[in-house]
mmCIF file of C-alpha atoms and ligand atoms in Angstrom:
data_model
loop_
_atom_site.group_PDB
_atom_site.id
_atom_site.type_symbol
_atom_site.label_atom_id
_atom_site.label_comp_id
_atom_site.label_asym_id
_atom_site.label_seq_id
_atom_site.Cartn_x
_atom_site.Cartn_y
_atom_site.Cartn_z
ATOM 1 C CA MET A 706 117.843 -15.781 75.532
ATOM 2 C CA ASP A 707 119.219 -19.237 74.795
ATOM 3 C CA ILE A 708 122.335 -18.639 76.847
ATOM 4 C CA ILE A 709 122.663 -21.312 79.519
ATOM 5 C CA ASN A 710 125.871 -20.299 81.271
ATOM 6 C CA LEU A 711 127.990 -17.197 81.741
ATOM 7 C CA LEU A 712 130.810 -18.453 79.554
ATOM 8 C CA GLU A 713 128.536 -18.362 76.518
ATOM 9 C CA LEU A 714 127.826 -14.672 76.943
ATOM 10 C CA GLU A 715 131.068 -13.395 75.472
ATOM 11 C CA ALA A 716 130.793 -14.904 71.987
ATOM 12 C CA ALA A 717 127.128 -13.968 71.727
ATOM 13 C CA ALA A 718 127.818 -10.389 72.808
ATOM 14 C CA GLN A 719 130.665 -10.033 70.346
ATOM 15 C CA ASN A 720 128.143 -10.080 67.501
ATOM 16 C CA LYS A 721 126.282 -7.162 69.073
ATOM 17 C CA LEU A 722 129.187 -4.893 69.903
ATOM 18 C CA GLU A 723 131.326 -2.510 67.896
ATOM 19 C CA GLN A 724 134.771 -4.055 67.554
ATOM 20 C CA THR A 725 136.467 -1.300 69.587
ATOM 21 C CA ALA A 726 133.935 -1.708 72.415
ATOM 22 C CA PHE A 727 134.339 -5.491 72.414
ATOM 23 C CA ASP A 728 138.107 -5.104 72.442
ATOM 24 C CA TYR A 729 137.929 -2.649 75.339
ATOM 25 C CA TYR A 730 135.774 -4.983 77.415
ATOM 26 C CA VAL A 731 137.523 -8.237 76.609
ATOM 27 C CA SER A 732 141.135 -7.248 76.822
ATOM 28 C CA GLY A 733 143.711 -7.832 79.472
ATOM 29 C CA ALA A 734 147.129 -6.248 79.714
ATOM 30 C CA GLU A 735 149.951 -7.245 77.358
ATOM 31 C CA ASP A 736 150.056 -11.035 76.832
ATOM 32 C CA GLU A 737 146.868 -11.581 78.865
ATOM 33 C CA VAL A 738 148.591 -14.233 80.968
ATOM 34 C CA THR A 739 146.772 -13.128 84.105
ATOM 35 C CA LEU A 740 143.459 -12.845 82.285
ATOM 36 C CA ARG A 741 143.699 -16.513 81.305
ATOM 37 C CA ASP A 742 145.128 -17.621 84.620
ATOM 38 C CA ASN A 743 142.228 -16.140 86.585
ATOM 39 C CA ARG A 744 140.081 -18.810 84.895
ATOM 40 C CA ALA A 745 142.672 -21.577 84.790
ATOM 41 C CA ALA A 746 143.365 -21.290 88.512
ATOM 42 C CA PHE A 747 139.710 -21.980 89.311
ATOM 43 C CA SER A 748 139.869 -25.112 87.132
ATOM 44 C CA ARG A 749 142.904 -26.396 89.016
ATOM 45 C CA LEU A 750 140.985 -26.458 92.313
ATOM 46 C CA LYS A 751 138.761 -29.409 93.115
ATOM 47 C CA LEU A 752 135.714 -29.585 95.331
ATOM 48 C CA HIS A 753 135.902 -32.440 97.835
ATOM 49 C CA TYR A 754 132.178 -32.968 98.213
ATOM 50 C CA ARG A 755 130.409 -34.746 101.043
ATOM 51 C CA VAL A 756 127.498 -37.175 100.814
ATOM 52 C CA LEU A 757 124.568 -38.458 102.852
ATOM 53 C CA ARG A 758 124.076 -35.250 104.750
ATOM 54 C CA GLY A 759 120.327 -35.240 104.347
ATOM 55 C CA PHE A 760 119.829 -31.522 103.640
ATOM 56 C CA THR A 761 116.577 -30.623 101.941
ATOM 57 C CA THR A 762 116.801 -26.831 101.843
ATOM 58 C CA ARG A 763 119.627 -24.490 101.044
ATOM 59 C CA SER A 764 120.363 -20.850 101.818
ATOM 60 C CA LEU A 765 122.376 -18.640 99.506
ATOM 61 C CA GLU A 766 121.894 -15.520 101.585
ATOM 62 C CA THR A 767 124.803 -13.765 103.124
ATOM 63 C CA GLU A 768 125.691 -10.524 104.849
ATOM 64 C CA LEU A 769 128.220 -7.991 103.680
ATOM 65 C CA LEU A 770 128.981 -4.765 105.543
ATOM 66 C CA GLY A 771 125.477 -4.555 106.934
ATOM 67 C CA HIS A 772 123.715 -5.553 103.712
ATOM 68 C CA LYS A 773 121.699 -8.693 103.334
ATOM 69 C CA LEU A 774 122.519 -10.199 99.929
ATOM 70 C CA SER A 775 120.329 -12.842 98.318
ATOM 71 C CA MET A 776 123.522 -14.594 97.177
ATOM 72 C CA PRO A 777 127.250 -14.051 97.670
ATOM 73 C CA VAL A 778 127.656 -12.402 94.265
ATOM 74 C CA LEU A 779 127.801 -8.686 93.557
ATOM 75 C CA ILE A 780 128.594 -6.482 90.602
ATOM 76 C CA ALA A 781 132.157 -5.234 90.214
ATOM 77 C CA PRO A 782 132.750 -1.680 88.999
ATOM 78 C CA SER A 783 133.337 -1.440 85.286
ATOM 79 C CA ALA A 784 133.512 1.660 83.168
ATOM 80 C CA PHE A 785 131.311 2.669 80.243
ATOM 81 C CA HIS A 786 128.233 0.452 80.266
ATOM 82 C CA GLY A 787 126.916 2.731 77.542
ATOM 83 C CA LEU A 788 129.148 0.956 75.039
ATOM 84 C CA ALA A 789 127.021 -2.140 75.635
ATOM 85 C CA HIS A 790 123.491 -0.762 75.844
ATOM 86 C CA PRO A 791 121.745 2.626 75.691
ATOM 87 C CA ASP A 792 120.344 2.129 79.218
ATOM 88 C CA ALA A 793 123.926 1.703 80.399
ATOM 89 C CA GLU A 794 124.351 1.646 84.197
ATOM 90 C CA LEU A 795 120.626 2.294 84.718
ATOM 91 C CA ALA A 796 119.934 -1.209 83.453
ATOM 92 C CA THR A 797 122.687 -2.694 85.564
ATOM 93 C CA ILE A 798 121.534 -1.229 88.839
ATOM 94 C CA ARG A 799 117.927 -2.256 88.211
ATOM 95 C CA ALA A 800 119.051 -5.820 87.558
ATOM 96 C CA ALA A 801 121.258 -5.829 90.660
ATOM 97 C CA HIS A 802 118.370 -4.580 92.760
ATOM 98 C CA ALA A 803 115.977 -7.164 91.338
ATOM 99 C CA ALA A 804 118.506 -9.892 92.131
ATOM 100 C CA GLY A 805 118.969 -8.674 95.698
ATOM 101 C CA THR A 806 122.574 -7.685 95.388
ATOM 102 C CA ILE A 807 124.930 -4.709 95.323
ATOM 103 C CA MET A 808 125.991 -2.759 92.277
ATOM 104 C CA THR A 809 129.368 -1.071 92.502
ATOM 105 C CA LEU A 810 129.297 1.960 90.251
ATOM 106 C CA SER A 811 132.539 2.888 88.532
ATOM 107 C CA THR A 812 133.885 6.403 88.822
ATOM 108 C CA THR A 813 134.023 6.320 85.019
ATOM 109 C CA SER A 814 130.433 5.311 84.380
ATOM 110 C CA ASN A 815 128.487 6.795 81.485
ATOM 111 C CA MET A 816 125.511 7.627 83.706
ATOM 112 C CA SER A 817 126.058 9.907 86.676
ATOM 113 C CA LEU A 818 125.645 8.908 90.306
ATOM 114 C CA GLU A 819 122.382 10.826 90.432
ATOM 115 C CA GLN A 820 120.958 9.212 87.292
ATOM 116 C CA VAL A 821 121.878 5.759 88.579
ATOM 117 C CA ARG A 822 120.271 6.411 91.942
ATOM 118 C CA ASN A 823 117.108 7.765 90.316
ATOM 119 C CA ALA A 824 116.847 4.613 88.217
ATOM 120 C CA SER A 825 116.631 2.469 91.338
ATOM 121 C CA PRO A 826 116.005 4.464 94.515
ATOM 122 C CA ASP A 827 116.210 1.483 96.892
ATOM 123 C CA ALA A 828 119.090 -0.416 95.345
ATOM 124 C CA MET A 829 122.224 -1.278 97.289
ATOM 125 C CA LEU A 830 124.824 0.962 95.712
ATOM 126 C CA TRP A 831 128.560 1.163 96.296
ATOM 127 C CA PHE A 832 130.783 3.723 94.598
ATOM 128 C CA GLN A 833 134.217 2.965 93.203
ATOM 129 C CA VAL A 834 136.734 5.746 93.683
ATOM 130 C CA TYR A 835 139.812 6.798 91.812
ATOM 131 C CA LEU A 836 141.411 9.780 93.481
ATOM 132 C CA TYR A 837 141.901 12.856 91.314
ATOM 133 C CA LYS A 838 144.970 15.026 91.096
ATOM 134 C CA ASP A 839 142.670 17.845 92.166
ATOM 135 C CA GLN A 840 141.528 16.895 95.664
ATOM 136 C CA SER A 841 138.457 19.086 95.399
ATOM 137 C CA VAL A 842 137.183 16.934 92.510
ATOM 138 C CA SER A 843 137.575 13.795 94.638
ATOM 139 C CA LEU A 844 135.856 15.453 97.547
ATOM 140 C CA GLU A 845 132.930 16.614 95.452
ATOM 141 C CA MET A 846 132.514 13.121 94.019
ATOM 142 C CA ILE A 847 132.534 11.594 97.512
ATOM 143 C CA ARG A 848 129.917 14.089 98.682
ATOM 144 C CA ARG A 849 127.740 13.217 95.699
ATOM 145 C CA ALA A 850 128.110 9.495 96.451
ATOM 146 C CA GLU A 851 127.075 10.166 100.044
ATOM 147 C CA ALA A 852 124.175 12.323 98.927
ATOM 148 C CA VAL A 853 122.702 9.581 96.744
ATOM 149 C CA GLY A 854 123.046 7.070 99.547
ATOM 150 C CA ALA A 855 125.981 4.987 98.390
ATOM 151 C CA SER A 856 126.739 2.776 101.368
ATOM 152 C CA ALA A 857 130.454 2.124 100.800
ATOM 153 C CA LEU A 858 133.398 3.481 98.850
ATOM 154 C CA VAL A 859 135.605 1.083 96.930
ATOM 155 C CA LEU A 860 139.046 2.630 96.507
ATOM 156 C CA THR A 861 140.845 1.055 93.570
ATOM 157 C CA VAL A 862 144.496 0.772 94.490
ATOM 158 C CA ASP A 863 145.987 -1.190 91.596
ATOM 159 C CA THR A 864 146.136 1.638 89.074
ATOM 160 C CA PRO A 865 149.310 3.737 89.480
ATOM 161 C CA MET A 866 148.946 3.892 85.708
ATOM 162 C CA LEU A 867 146.595 2.215 83.287
ATOM 163 C CA GLY A 868 147.753 -1.265 82.297
ATOM 164 C CA ARG A 869 148.886 -1.628 78.686
ATOM 165 C CA ARG A 870 145.906 -3.059 76.899
ATOM 166 C CA GLU A 871 147.294 -3.373 73.446
ATOM 167 C CA ARG A 872 144.014 -3.594 71.573
ATOM 168 C CA ASP A 873 142.980 -0.209 73.007
ATOM 169 C CA ILE A 874 146.333 1.266 72.083
ATOM 170 C CA ARG A 875 145.980 -0.030 68.529
ATOM 171 C CA ASN A 876 142.325 1.079 68.271
ATOM 172 C CA HIS A 877 143.058 4.554 69.725
ATOM 173 C CA PHE A 878 140.207 3.755 72.101
ATOM 174 C CA LYS A 879 137.915 6.639 72.953
ATOM 175 C CA LEU A 880 134.217 7.074 73.616
ATOM 176 C CA PRO A 881 131.804 7.443 70.712
ATOM 177 C CA ASP A 882 130.440 10.975 70.351
ATOM 178 C CA HIS A 883 127.130 10.256 72.083
ATOM 179 C CA LEU A 884 128.724 9.025 75.327
ATOM 180 C CA ARG A 885 130.245 10.954 78.216
ATOM 181 C CA ILE A 886 131.935 10.145 81.500
ATOM 182 C CA GLY A 887 128.710 10.908 83.339
ATOM 183 C CA ASN A 888 130.133 11.979 86.682
ATOM 184 C CA LEU A 889 132.355 14.598 85.092
ATOM 185 C CA MET A 890 130.391 15.446 81.944
ATOM 186 C CA THR A 891 133.546 15.024 79.972
ATOM 187 C CA THR A 892 134.889 12.583 77.405
ATOM 188 C CA LEU A 893 138.111 10.747 76.638
ATOM 189 C CA PRO A 894 140.784 12.574 74.674
ATOM 190 C CA SER A 895 141.611 11.646 71.088
ATOM 191 C CA VAL A 896 145.224 10.589 71.197
ATOM 192 C CA ASP A 897 147.671 8.365 69.437
ATOM 193 C CA GLY A 898 147.166 5.390 71.771
ATOM 194 C CA SER A 899 144.516 4.605 74.386
ATOM 195 C CA GLY A 900 142.308 7.606 75.175
ATOM 196 C CA LEU A 901 141.571 6.032 78.538
ATOM 197 C CA GLY A 902 145.269 5.699 79.260
ATOM 198 C CA ALA A 903 145.707 9.407 78.535
ATOM 199 C CA PHE A 904 142.656 10.333 80.635
ATOM 200 C CA VAL A 905 143.958 8.372 83.610
ATOM 201 C CA ARG A 906 147.406 9.937 83.280
ATOM 202 C CA ASP A 907 146.021 13.458 83.039
ATOM 203 C CA ASN A 908 143.330 13.304 85.721
ATOM 204 C CA PHE A 909 143.926 10.680 88.378
ATOM 205 C CA LYS A 910 146.297 10.986 91.281
ATOM 206 C CA LEU A 911 148.539 8.100 90.415
ATOM 207 C CA GLU A 912 151.098 8.031 93.193
ATOM 208 C CA ILE A 913 148.598 7.210 95.943
ATOM 209 C CA GLY A 914 149.824 5.851 99.261
ATOM 210 C CA TRP A 915 148.556 4.892 102.706
ATOM 211 C CA ASP A 916 148.297 8.600 103.559
ATOM 212 C CA ASP A 917 145.605 8.850 100.858
ATOM 213 C CA VAL A 918 143.665 6.032 102.514
ATOM 214 C CA ALA A 919 143.943 7.972 105.766
ATOM 215 C CA TRP A 920 142.759 11.117 103.966
ATOM 216 C CA LEU A 921 139.772 9.311 102.501
ATOM 217 C CA ARG A 922 138.867 7.957 105.923
ATOM 218 C CA SER A 923 139.157 11.442 107.379
ATOM 219 C CA VAL A 924 136.661 12.981 104.942
ATOM 220 C CA THR A 925 133.906 10.349 105.015
ATOM 221 C CA ASN A 926 132.140 8.068 107.429
ATOM 222 C CA LEU A 927 131.396 5.552 104.700
ATOM 223 C CA PRO A 928 133.168 2.205 104.990
ATOM 224 C CA ILE A 929 136.093 1.933 102.583
ATOM 225 C CA LEU A 930 137.090 -1.237 100.768
ATOM 226 C CA LEU A 931 140.496 -1.483 99.112
ATOM 227 C CA LYS A 932 140.160 -3.008 95.652
ATOM 228 C CA GLY A 933 143.112 -4.484 93.825
ATOM 229 C CA VAL A 934 144.885 -6.154 96.721
ATOM 230 C CA CYS A 935 146.800 -9.312 95.768
ATOM 231 C CA HIS A 936 149.549 -9.433 98.399
ATOM 232 C CA PRO A 937 148.916 -10.652 101.960
ATOM 233 C CA GLU A 938 151.119 -7.914 103.376
ATOM 234 C CA ASP A 939 148.986 -5.245 101.659
ATOM 235 C CA ALA A 940 145.889 -6.904 103.080
ATOM 236 C CA ARG A 941 147.436 -6.746 106.547
ATOM 237 C CA LEU A 942 148.357 -3.085 106.093
ATOM 238 C CA GLY A 943 144.881 -2.391 104.760
ATOM 239 C CA VAL A 944 143.232 -3.767 107.876
ATOM 240 C CA GLU A 945 145.732 -1.848 109.994
ATOM 241 C CA HIS A 946 144.816 1.364 108.147
ATOM 242 C CA GLY A 947 141.138 0.917 108.819
ATOM 243 C CA ALA A 948 139.839 -0.639 105.602
ATOM 244 C CA ALA A 949 136.351 -2.002 106.123
ATOM 245 C CA GLY A 950 136.928 -4.673 103.500
ATOM 246 C CA ILE A 951 139.635 -6.153 101.301
ATOM 247 C CA TRP A 952 138.714 -6.647 97.645
ATOM 248 C CA VAL A 953 141.084 -9.206 96.163
ATOM 249 C CA SER A 954 141.415 -8.323 92.499
ATOM 250 C CA ASN A 955 143.947 -7.979 89.710
ATOM 251 C CA HIS A 956 141.499 -5.811 87.753
ATOM 252 C CA GLY A 957 140.456 -8.758 85.626
ATOM 253 C CA GLY A 958 143.996 -9.110 84.280
ATOM 254 C CA ARG A 959 143.923 -5.566 82.910
ATOM 255 C CA GLN A 960 146.693 -4.027 84.999
ATOM 256 C CA LEU A 961 149.889 -5.950 85.779
ATOM 257 C CA ASP A 962 150.188 -8.885 83.424
ATOM 258 C CA SER A 963 151.778 -11.848 85.222
ATOM 259 C CA SER A 964 150.148 -10.878 88.493
ATOM 260 C CA PRO A 965 148.831 -14.000 90.216
ATOM 261 C CA ALA A 966 145.348 -15.368 89.729
ATOM 262 C CA THR A 967 143.154 -13.985 92.471
ATOM 263 C CA ILE A 968 141.885 -17.360 93.668
ATOM 264 C CA ASP A 969 145.501 -18.465 94.136
ATOM 265 C CA VAL A 970 146.333 -15.605 96.497
ATOM 266 C CA LEU A 971 143.053 -15.705 98.395
ATOM 267 C CA PRO A 972 143.979 -18.332 101.039
ATOM 268 C CA ARG A 973 147.050 -16.449 102.246
ATOM 269 C CA ILE A 974 145.142 -13.183 102.306
ATOM 270 C CA ALA A 975 142.309 -14.798 104.233
ATOM 271 C CA ASP A 976 144.844 -16.114 106.757
ATOM 272 C CA VAL A 977 146.238 -12.642 107.320
ATOM 273 C CA VAL A 978 142.859 -10.903 107.474
ATOM 274 C CA ALA A 979 141.635 -13.632 109.832
ATOM 275 C CA GLY A 980 138.028 -12.529 109.720
ATOM 276 C CA ALA A 981 138.774 -8.952 110.826
ATOM 277 C CA VAL A 982 136.971 -7.566 107.768
ATOM 278 C CA PRO A 983 135.097 -9.170 104.882
ATOM 279 C CA ILE A 984 136.899 -10.184 101.708
ATOM 280 C CA VAL A 985 135.445 -9.751 98.227
ATOM 281 C CA LEU A 986 137.134 -11.535 95.312
ATOM 282 C CA ASP A 987 136.845 -10.932 91.592
ATOM 283 C CA GLY A 988 138.609 -12.156 88.463
ATOM 284 C CA GLY A 989 137.352 -14.928 86.224
ATOM 285 C CA VAL A 990 134.304 -15.852 88.276
ATOM 286 C CA ARG A 991 131.951 -17.480 85.762
ATOM 287 C CA ARG A 992 130.598 -20.636 87.412
ATOM 288 C CA GLY A 993 128.776 -21.575 90.588
ATOM 289 C CA THR A 994 131.726 -23.806 91.374
ATOM 290 C CA ASP A 995 134.021 -20.738 91.176
ATOM 291 C CA VAL A 996 131.827 -18.929 93.678
ATOM 292 C CA VAL A 997 131.842 -21.842 96.114
ATOM 293 C CA LYS A 998 135.628 -22.284 95.776
ATOM 294 C CA ALA A 999 136.121 -18.602 96.620
ATOM 295 C CA LEU A 1000 133.855 -18.868 99.648
ATOM 296 C CA ALA A 1001 135.690 -22.000 100.793
ATOM 297 C CA LEU A 1002 139.030 -20.193 100.592
ATOM 298 C CA GLY A 1003 137.876 -17.224 102.623
ATOM 299 C CA ALA A 1004 135.848 -14.778 100.537
ATOM 300 C CA THR A 1005 132.570 -13.459 101.897
ATOM 301 C CA ALA A 1006 131.363 -12.764 98.371
ATOM 302 C CA VAL A 1007 132.592 -12.588 94.792
ATOM 303 C CA ALA A 1008 132.093 -9.911 92.157
ATOM 304 C CA LEU A 1009 131.416 -10.125 88.429
ATOM 305 C CA GLY A 1010 133.074 -7.923 85.829
ATOM 306 C CA ARG A 1011 132.833 -8.847 82.138
ATOM 307 C CA PRO A 1012 129.808 -11.190 82.287
ATOM 308 C CA VAL A 1013 127.686 -8.197 83.274
ATOM 309 C CA LEU A 1014 128.891 -6.244 80.249
ATOM 310 C CA TRP A 1015 128.241 -9.117 77.841
ATOM 311 C CA ALA A 1016 124.771 -9.661 79.297
ATOM 312 C CA LEU A 1017 124.031 -5.962 79.055
ATOM 313 C CA ALA A 1018 125.035 -5.943 75.389
ATOM 314 C CA LEU A 1019 122.778 -8.894 74.684
ATOM 315 C CA ASP A 1020 119.616 -7.747 76.383
ATOM 316 C CA GLY A 1021 120.032 -4.764 78.705
ATOM 317 C CA GLN A 1022 118.511 -5.153 82.162
ATOM 318 C CA ALA A 1023 116.881 -8.493 81.264
ATOM 319 C CA GLY A 1024 120.228 -9.791 80.082
ATOM 320 C CA VAL A 1025 121.951 -8.937 83.369
ATOM 321 C CA THR A 1026 119.076 -10.487 85.295
ATOM 322 C CA HIS A 1027 119.412 -13.628 83.195
ATOM 323 C CA ALA A 1028 123.148 -13.846 83.908
ATOM 324 C CA LEU A 1029 122.693 -13.331 87.643
ATOM 325 C CA GLU A 1030 119.944 -15.940 87.826
ATOM 326 C CA LEU A 1031 122.032 -18.467 85.875
ATOM 327 C CA LEU A 1032 124.829 -18.014 88.366
ATOM 328 C CA ARG A 1033 122.435 -18.249 91.297
ATOM 329 C CA ALA A 1034 121.139 -21.583 89.983
ATOM 330 C CA GLU A 1035 124.692 -22.848 89.592
ATOM 331 C CA VAL A 1036 125.697 -21.796 93.119
ATOM 332 C CA ASP A 1037 122.633 -23.574 94.446
ATOM 333 C CA ALA A 1038 123.412 -26.731 92.462
ATOM 334 C CA THR A 1039 127.059 -26.664 93.561
ATOM 335 C CA LEU A 1040 126.033 -26.301 97.177
ATOM 336 C CA ALA A 1041 123.641 -29.243 96.876
ATOM 337 C CA LEU A 1042 126.197 -31.453 95.140
ATOM 338 C CA CYS A 1043 128.864 -30.548 97.688
ATOM 339 C CA GLY A 1044 126.579 -31.576 100.533
ATOM 340 C CA TYR A 1045 126.170 -28.123 102.108
ATOM 341 C CA ASP A 1046 123.001 -26.289 103.061
ATOM 342 C CA ASP A 1047 124.261 -22.746 103.586
ATOM 343 C CA VAL A 1048 126.819 -20.614 101.740
ATOM 344 C CA ARG A 1049 127.932 -19.208 105.074
ATOM 345 C CA ARG A 1050 128.977 -22.671 106.232
ATOM 346 C CA VAL A 1051 131.251 -23.443 103.282
ATOM 347 C CA SER A 1052 134.746 -23.854 104.696
ATOM 348 C CA ARG A 1053 138.248 -24.567 103.528
ATOM 349 C CA GLU A 1054 138.124 -28.361 103.778
ATOM 350 C CA LEU A 1055 135.837 -28.325 100.728
ATOM 351 C CA VAL A 1056 138.771 -27.539 98.445
ATOM 352 C CA GLY A 1057 140.987 -30.162 100.024
HETATM 353 C C1 FMN B 1503 135.620 -3.164 80.685
HETATM 354 C C2 FMN B 1503 136.075 -3.117 82.103
HETATM 355 C C3 FMN B 1503 136.118 -1.910 82.772
HETATM 356 C C4 FMN B 1503 136.533 -1.859 84.102
HETATM 357 N N1 FMN B 1503 136.509 -0.654 84.751
HETATM 358 C C5 FMN B 1503 136.873 -0.611 86.056
HETATM 359 C C6 FMN B 1503 136.792 0.616 86.770
HETATM 360 O O1 FMN B 1503 136.371 1.643 86.246
HETATM 361 N N2 FMN B 1503 137.204 0.625 88.060
HETATM 362 C C7 FMN B 1503 137.663 -0.504 88.685
HETATM 363 O O2 FMN B 1503 138.009 -0.458 89.860
HETATM 364 N N3 FMN B 1503 137.717 -1.683 88.032
HETATM 365 C C8 FMN B 1503 137.338 -1.764 86.748
HETATM 366 N N4 FMN B 1503 137.363 -2.965 86.095
HETATM 367 C C9 FMN B 1503 137.787 -4.194 86.815
HETATM 368 C C10 FMN B 1503 136.581 -4.891 87.435
HETATM 369 O O3 FMN B 1503 136.090 -4.173 88.540
HETATM 370 C C11 FMN B 1503 136.932 -6.282 87.949
HETATM 371 O O4 FMN B 1503 138.033 -6.193 88.806
HETATM 372 C C12 FMN B 1503 137.222 -7.310 86.848
HETATM 373 O O5 FMN B 1503 136.478 -7.059 85.681
HETATM 374 C C13 FMN B 1503 136.896 -8.714 87.359
HETATM 375 O O6 FMN B 1503 137.254 -9.677 86.466
HETATM 376 P P1 FMN B 1503 136.239 -10.388 85.436
HETATM 377 O O7 FMN B 1503 135.972 -9.394 84.354
HETATM 378 O O8 FMN B 1503 137.045 -11.562 84.966
HETATM 379 O O9 FMN B 1503 134.998 -10.786 86.196
HETATM 380 C C14 FMN B 1503 136.940 -3.042 84.763
HETATM 381 C C15 FMN B 1503 136.887 -4.264 84.085
HETATM 382 C C16 FMN B 1503 136.460 -4.312 82.773
HETATM 383 C C17 FMN B 1503 136.405 -5.655 82.092
#
């Protein structure tokens, strides 16, 4: 593949994807202000590098909720990898495992939890949870995640309804006939508008509150991360309610348009969390410099959304591996040029 950075993936993948699939992956909500700002905010930050520090080796390894990661980058949950490649999430988890990092499997994956686990028995696997209106469905899904050895649950908390992604509304987005929502063996409804929007409205418990976090904690011993936190007060409440991690995310600009860029809210959230639990950040991470900026401002690790989907469309498992290794090389180069020898030692003074 002659792709040399993650930003190039999107245009190359566009040629490989059905228009409706590309639109589903690429879109943000409404005017896509937040989608753009996730990237722009990274560009606004500068790295105040140091010199003459004499380091000859560098370590990218880090630890996250008991896992040793080869680099502070993991895979964010995204739905429907089957739109990108026939191997779907099986390719993604194999690439994550080969890269020494975690794959977070979406509730709405095309492959089931069991299929994904079978594809890579030793991989580090987290499971993203949307709660269902029918509590027994949620409970069964959690039991299945536990049974396949998922080591954390990621409760997405920014979806009291699906954000208005206008391309999906216009396209009447639904799954092609050969694809299913693997964990439920069902498909998206054909409606006038976004089929995913209708599915979410009909199936997910939308009015979730802190009592639901308490419920989830009461039914599982797995650590629970709260994904979709952008307000420091919610981060504080999350820690208070026993979250094992705070996942700073605006859903890649797909939910509330005009929500702040994640990197902009990270410092205040890190201040409030004060090291009590790890922080994961996603949204617009494309460069090694983005990763290092996020670490400097308080994240333990970052997660990748769309680049994984583009890479999958281009070349399945090998494509995702290529993307992860490009980013690894960039993180390493950034660390070297900043005058640091260990990702765990990157601190706030680096961004001024
Ligand atoms: C096509 C697509 C599907 C997604 N599906 C989910 C999902 O099922 N659950 C979830 O919590 N987040 C979902 N997300 C949000 C991602 O987990 C992540 O927050 C976001 O993609 C990060 O931004 P980035 O794409 O700029 O890297 C999805 C994102 C995309 C692009």
